[in-house]
CSV table of C-alpha atoms in Angstrom, one decimal:
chain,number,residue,atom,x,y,z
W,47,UNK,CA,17.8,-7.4,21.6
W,48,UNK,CA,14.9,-4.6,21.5
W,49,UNK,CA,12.7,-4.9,18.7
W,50,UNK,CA,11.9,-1.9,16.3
W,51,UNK,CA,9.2,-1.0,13.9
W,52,UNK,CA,8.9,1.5,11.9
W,53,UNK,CA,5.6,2.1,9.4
W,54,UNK,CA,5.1,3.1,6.7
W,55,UNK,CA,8.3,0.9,4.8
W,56,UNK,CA,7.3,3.4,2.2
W,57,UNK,CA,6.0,6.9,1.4
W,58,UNK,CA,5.6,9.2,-1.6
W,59,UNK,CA,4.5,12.8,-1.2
W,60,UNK,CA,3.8,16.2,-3.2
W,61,UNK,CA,6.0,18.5,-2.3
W,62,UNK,CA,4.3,20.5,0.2
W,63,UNK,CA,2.1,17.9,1.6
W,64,UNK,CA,2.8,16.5,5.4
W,65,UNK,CA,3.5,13.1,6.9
W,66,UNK,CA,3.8,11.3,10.2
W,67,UNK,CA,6.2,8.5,10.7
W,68,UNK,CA,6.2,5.7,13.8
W,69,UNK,CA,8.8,4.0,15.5
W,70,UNK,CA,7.6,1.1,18.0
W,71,UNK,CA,9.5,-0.4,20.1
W,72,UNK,CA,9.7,-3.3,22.3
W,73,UNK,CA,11.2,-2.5,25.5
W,74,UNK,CA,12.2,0.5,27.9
W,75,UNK,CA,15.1,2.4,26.7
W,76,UNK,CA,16.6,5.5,27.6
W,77,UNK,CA,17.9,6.6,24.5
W,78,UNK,CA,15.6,6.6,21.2
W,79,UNK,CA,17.3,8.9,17.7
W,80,UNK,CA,15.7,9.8,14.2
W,81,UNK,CA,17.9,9.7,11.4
W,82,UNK,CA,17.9,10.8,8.0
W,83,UNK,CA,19.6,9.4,5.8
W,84,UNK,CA,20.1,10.8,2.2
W,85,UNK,CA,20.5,9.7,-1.0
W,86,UNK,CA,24.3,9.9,-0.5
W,87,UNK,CA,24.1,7.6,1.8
W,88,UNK,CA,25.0,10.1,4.7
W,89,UNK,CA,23.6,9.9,8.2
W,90,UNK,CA,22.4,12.7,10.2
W,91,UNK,CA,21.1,12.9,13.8
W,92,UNK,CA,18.1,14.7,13.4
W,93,UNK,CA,16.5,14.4,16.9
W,94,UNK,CA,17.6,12.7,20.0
W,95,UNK,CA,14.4,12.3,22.2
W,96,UNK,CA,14.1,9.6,24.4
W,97,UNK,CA,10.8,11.1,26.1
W,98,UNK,CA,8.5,14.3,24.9
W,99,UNK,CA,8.3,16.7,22.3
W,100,UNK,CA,11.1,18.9,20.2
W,101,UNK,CA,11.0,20.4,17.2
W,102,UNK,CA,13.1,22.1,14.2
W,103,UNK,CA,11.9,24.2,11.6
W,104,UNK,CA,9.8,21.7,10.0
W,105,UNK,CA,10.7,19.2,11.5
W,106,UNK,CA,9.0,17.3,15.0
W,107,UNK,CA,9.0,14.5,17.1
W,108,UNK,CA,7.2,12.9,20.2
W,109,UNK,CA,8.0,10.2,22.3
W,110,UNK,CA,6.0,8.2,24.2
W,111,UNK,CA,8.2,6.6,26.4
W,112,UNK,CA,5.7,4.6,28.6
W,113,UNK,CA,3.9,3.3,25.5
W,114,UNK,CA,7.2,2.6,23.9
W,115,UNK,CA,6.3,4.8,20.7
W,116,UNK,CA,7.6,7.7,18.8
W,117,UNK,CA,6.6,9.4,16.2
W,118,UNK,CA,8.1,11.7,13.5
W,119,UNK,CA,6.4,14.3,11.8
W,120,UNK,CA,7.6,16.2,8.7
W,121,UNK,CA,5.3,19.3,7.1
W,122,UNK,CA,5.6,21.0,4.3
W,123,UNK,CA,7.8,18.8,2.5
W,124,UNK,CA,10.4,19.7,0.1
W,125,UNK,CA,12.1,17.2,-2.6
W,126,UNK,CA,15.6,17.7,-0.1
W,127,UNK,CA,13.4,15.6,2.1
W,128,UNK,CA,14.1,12.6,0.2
W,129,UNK,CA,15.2,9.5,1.6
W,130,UNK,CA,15.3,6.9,4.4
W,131,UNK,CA,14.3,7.8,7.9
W,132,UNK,CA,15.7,5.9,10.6
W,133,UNK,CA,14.8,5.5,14.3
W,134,UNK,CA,17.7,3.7,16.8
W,135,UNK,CA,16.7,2.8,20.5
W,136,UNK,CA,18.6,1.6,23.3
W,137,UNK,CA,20.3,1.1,26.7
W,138,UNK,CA,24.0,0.8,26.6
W,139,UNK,CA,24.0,0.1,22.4
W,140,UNK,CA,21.5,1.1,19.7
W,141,UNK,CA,19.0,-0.8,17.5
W,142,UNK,CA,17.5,0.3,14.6
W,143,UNK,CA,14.6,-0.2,12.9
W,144,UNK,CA,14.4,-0.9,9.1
W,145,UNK,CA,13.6,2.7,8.0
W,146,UNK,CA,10.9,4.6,6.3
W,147,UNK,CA,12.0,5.4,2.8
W,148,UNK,CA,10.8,8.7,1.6
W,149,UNK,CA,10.3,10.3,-1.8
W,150,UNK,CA,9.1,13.9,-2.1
W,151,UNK,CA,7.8,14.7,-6.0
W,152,UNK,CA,8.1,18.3,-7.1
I,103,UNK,CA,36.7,20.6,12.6
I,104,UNK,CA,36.6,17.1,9.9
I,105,UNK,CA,33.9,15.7,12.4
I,106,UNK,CA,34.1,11.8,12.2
I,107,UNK,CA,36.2,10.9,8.9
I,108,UNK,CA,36.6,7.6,7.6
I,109,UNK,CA,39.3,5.4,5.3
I,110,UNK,CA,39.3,3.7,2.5
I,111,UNK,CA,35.7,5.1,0.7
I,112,UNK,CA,35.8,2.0,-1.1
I,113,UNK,CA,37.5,-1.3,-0.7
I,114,UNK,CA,37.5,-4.7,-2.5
I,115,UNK,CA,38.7,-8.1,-1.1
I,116,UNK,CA,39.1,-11.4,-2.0
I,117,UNK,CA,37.6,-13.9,0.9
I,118,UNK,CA,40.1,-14.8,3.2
I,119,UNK,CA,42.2,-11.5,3.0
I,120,UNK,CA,42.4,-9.0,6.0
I,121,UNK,CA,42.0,-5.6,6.3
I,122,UNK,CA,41.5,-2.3,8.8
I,123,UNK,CA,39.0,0.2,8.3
I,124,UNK,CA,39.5,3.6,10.1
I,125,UNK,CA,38.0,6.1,12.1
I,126,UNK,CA,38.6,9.6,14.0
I,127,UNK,CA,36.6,11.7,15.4
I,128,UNK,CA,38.0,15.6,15.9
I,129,UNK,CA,34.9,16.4,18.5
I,130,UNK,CA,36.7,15.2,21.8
I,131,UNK,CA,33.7,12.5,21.8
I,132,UNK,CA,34.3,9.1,24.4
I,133,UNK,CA,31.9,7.0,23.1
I,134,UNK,CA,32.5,5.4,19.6
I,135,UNK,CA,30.6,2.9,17.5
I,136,UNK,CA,30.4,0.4,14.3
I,137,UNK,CA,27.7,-0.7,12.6
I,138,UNK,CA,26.9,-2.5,9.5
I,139,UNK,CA,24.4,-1.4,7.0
I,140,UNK,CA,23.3,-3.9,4.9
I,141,UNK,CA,20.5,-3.8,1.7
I,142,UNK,CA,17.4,-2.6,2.6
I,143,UNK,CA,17.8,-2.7,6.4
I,144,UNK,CA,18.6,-0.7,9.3
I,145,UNK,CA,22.1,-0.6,10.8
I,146,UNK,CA,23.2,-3.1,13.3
I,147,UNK,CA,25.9,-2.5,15.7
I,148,UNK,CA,29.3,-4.3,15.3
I,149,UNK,CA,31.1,-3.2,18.1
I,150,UNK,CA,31.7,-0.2,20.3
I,151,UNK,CA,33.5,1.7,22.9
I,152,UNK,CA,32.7,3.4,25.8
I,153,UNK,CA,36.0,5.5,26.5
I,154,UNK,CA,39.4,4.9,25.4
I,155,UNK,CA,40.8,1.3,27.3
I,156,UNK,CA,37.4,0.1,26.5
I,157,UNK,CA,35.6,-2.0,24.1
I,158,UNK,CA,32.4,-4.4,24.0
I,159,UNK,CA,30.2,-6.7,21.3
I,160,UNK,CA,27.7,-5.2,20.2
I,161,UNK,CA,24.6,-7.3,18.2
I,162,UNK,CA,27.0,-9.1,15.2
I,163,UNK,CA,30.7,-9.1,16.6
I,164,UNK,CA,31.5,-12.1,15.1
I,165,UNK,CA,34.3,-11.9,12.5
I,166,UNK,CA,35.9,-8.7,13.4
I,167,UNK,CA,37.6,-7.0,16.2
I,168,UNK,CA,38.3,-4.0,16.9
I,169,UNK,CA,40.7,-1.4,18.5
I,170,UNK,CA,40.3,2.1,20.7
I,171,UNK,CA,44.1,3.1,19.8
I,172,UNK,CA,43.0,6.4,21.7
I,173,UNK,CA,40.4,8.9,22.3
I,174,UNK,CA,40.4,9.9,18.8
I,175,UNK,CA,40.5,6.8,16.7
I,176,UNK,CA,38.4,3.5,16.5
I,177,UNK,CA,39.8,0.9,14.1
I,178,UNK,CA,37.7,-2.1,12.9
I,179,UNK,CA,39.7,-5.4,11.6
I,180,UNK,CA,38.4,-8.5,9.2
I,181,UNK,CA,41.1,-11.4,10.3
I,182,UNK,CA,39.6,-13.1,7.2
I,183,UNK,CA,36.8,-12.0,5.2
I,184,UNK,CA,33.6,-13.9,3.9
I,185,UNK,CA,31.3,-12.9,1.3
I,186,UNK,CA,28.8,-12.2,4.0
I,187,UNK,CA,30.7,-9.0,5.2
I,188,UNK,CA,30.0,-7.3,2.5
I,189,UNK,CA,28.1,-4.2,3.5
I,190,UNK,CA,28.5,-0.8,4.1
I,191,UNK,CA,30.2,0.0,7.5
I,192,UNK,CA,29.8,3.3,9.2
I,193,UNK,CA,31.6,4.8,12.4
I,194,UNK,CA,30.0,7.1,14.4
I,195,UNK,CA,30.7,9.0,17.7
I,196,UNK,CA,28.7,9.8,20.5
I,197,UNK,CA,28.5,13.5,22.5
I,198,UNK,CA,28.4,13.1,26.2
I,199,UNK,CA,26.7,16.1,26.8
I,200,UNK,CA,23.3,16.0,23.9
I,201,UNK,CA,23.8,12.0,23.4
I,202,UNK,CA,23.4,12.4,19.8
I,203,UNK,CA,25.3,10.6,17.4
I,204,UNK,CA,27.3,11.7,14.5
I,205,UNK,CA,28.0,9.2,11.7
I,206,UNK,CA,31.5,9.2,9.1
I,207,UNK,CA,30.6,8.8,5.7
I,208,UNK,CA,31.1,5.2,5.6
I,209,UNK,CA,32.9,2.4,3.8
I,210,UNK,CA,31.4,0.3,0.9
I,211,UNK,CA,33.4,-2.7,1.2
I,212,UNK,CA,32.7,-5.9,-1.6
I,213,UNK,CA,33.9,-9.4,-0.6
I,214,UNK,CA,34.4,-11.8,-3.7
């Protein structure tokens, strides 16, 4: 299967303060995903972005698809920001990567 | 509109028992999924489904099959469970049209 990487396994931010996160991966795909996930435990698409640039409020991302990176940036960060981000890449079925976990400190 | 709902919440077997786990989706969606999710990792896909009449392995099939009963529901069965299923399972549905994926709430589920 596609290998996926995600740094850093671990982040803690001020509130207000911005951050990148990176998904690698090994292998074309044409289908890459952030997720967040929350403290809950619920998952929510944030992005789907298999190539270029969106953004959303806050909230970015850029893929690289021809170097087989992504990346993930959040600014001004707020504690509802807590959590674990996930990126998922594939063909025909997703992989995931282990997950950044993200805490935001008031 | 429920989007993608999921039964039991919780769920606590003895090894060797069997069991369903359910999911619907209200969002007219033809691609389903599961995945596992265990302790500090990612999620890895059990099976999924393409469109209803369909179904294929995904990266850790064994133990567990499942059924597309129809366009709405995706059922996931353990014949006979083992410790090592114990995880958190999550359904999720796929849009045709952005590709994104929406995720139930998932199902803690403890093997003893």
């Amino acid at each position: 299967g596609i290998q996926v990487e995600q740094s850093p396994p671990d982040l803690i931010l001020q509130e207000g303060a911005n951050s990148t996160l990176r998904c690698n991966f090994s292998d074309s795909v044409n289908n890459l995903q952030w997720f967040h996930q929350n403290p809950w435990g619920q998952l929510i698409n944030l992005f789907y972005i298999p190539s270029g640039t969106k953004q959303n409020g806050r909230l970015s991302a850029t893929t690289v698809a021809t170097e087989r990176y992504s990346l993930l940036y959040i600014s001004s960060s707020q504690t509802t920001d807590s959590g674990v981000y996930f990126c998922a890449v594939g063909l025909n079925q997703f992989y995931f990567g282990t997950g950044t976990s993200l805490t935001v400190i008031p | 509109n429920a989007g993608v709902t999921q039964t039991p919440k919780f769920q606590v077997l003895k090894t060797g028992q069997s069991m369903t786990l359910q999911c619907a989706q209200d969002m007219n969606h033809n691609s389903m999924y599961w995945y596992r999710q265990d302790p500090g990792m990612g999620l890895r896909l059990i099976y999924y489904s393409a469109s209803e009449g369909t179904t294929d392995k995904g990266e850790v099939p064994n133990g567990y099959n499942v059924s597309r009963l129809n366009k709405r529901e995706f059922s996931l069965r353990l014949e006979s469970a083992a410790p090592s299923q114990t995880s958190v399972y999550f359904c999720a549905s796929e849009s045709q049209i952005s590709y994104e994926q929406y995720f139930g709430p998932g199902t803690r589920l403890t093997v003893t």
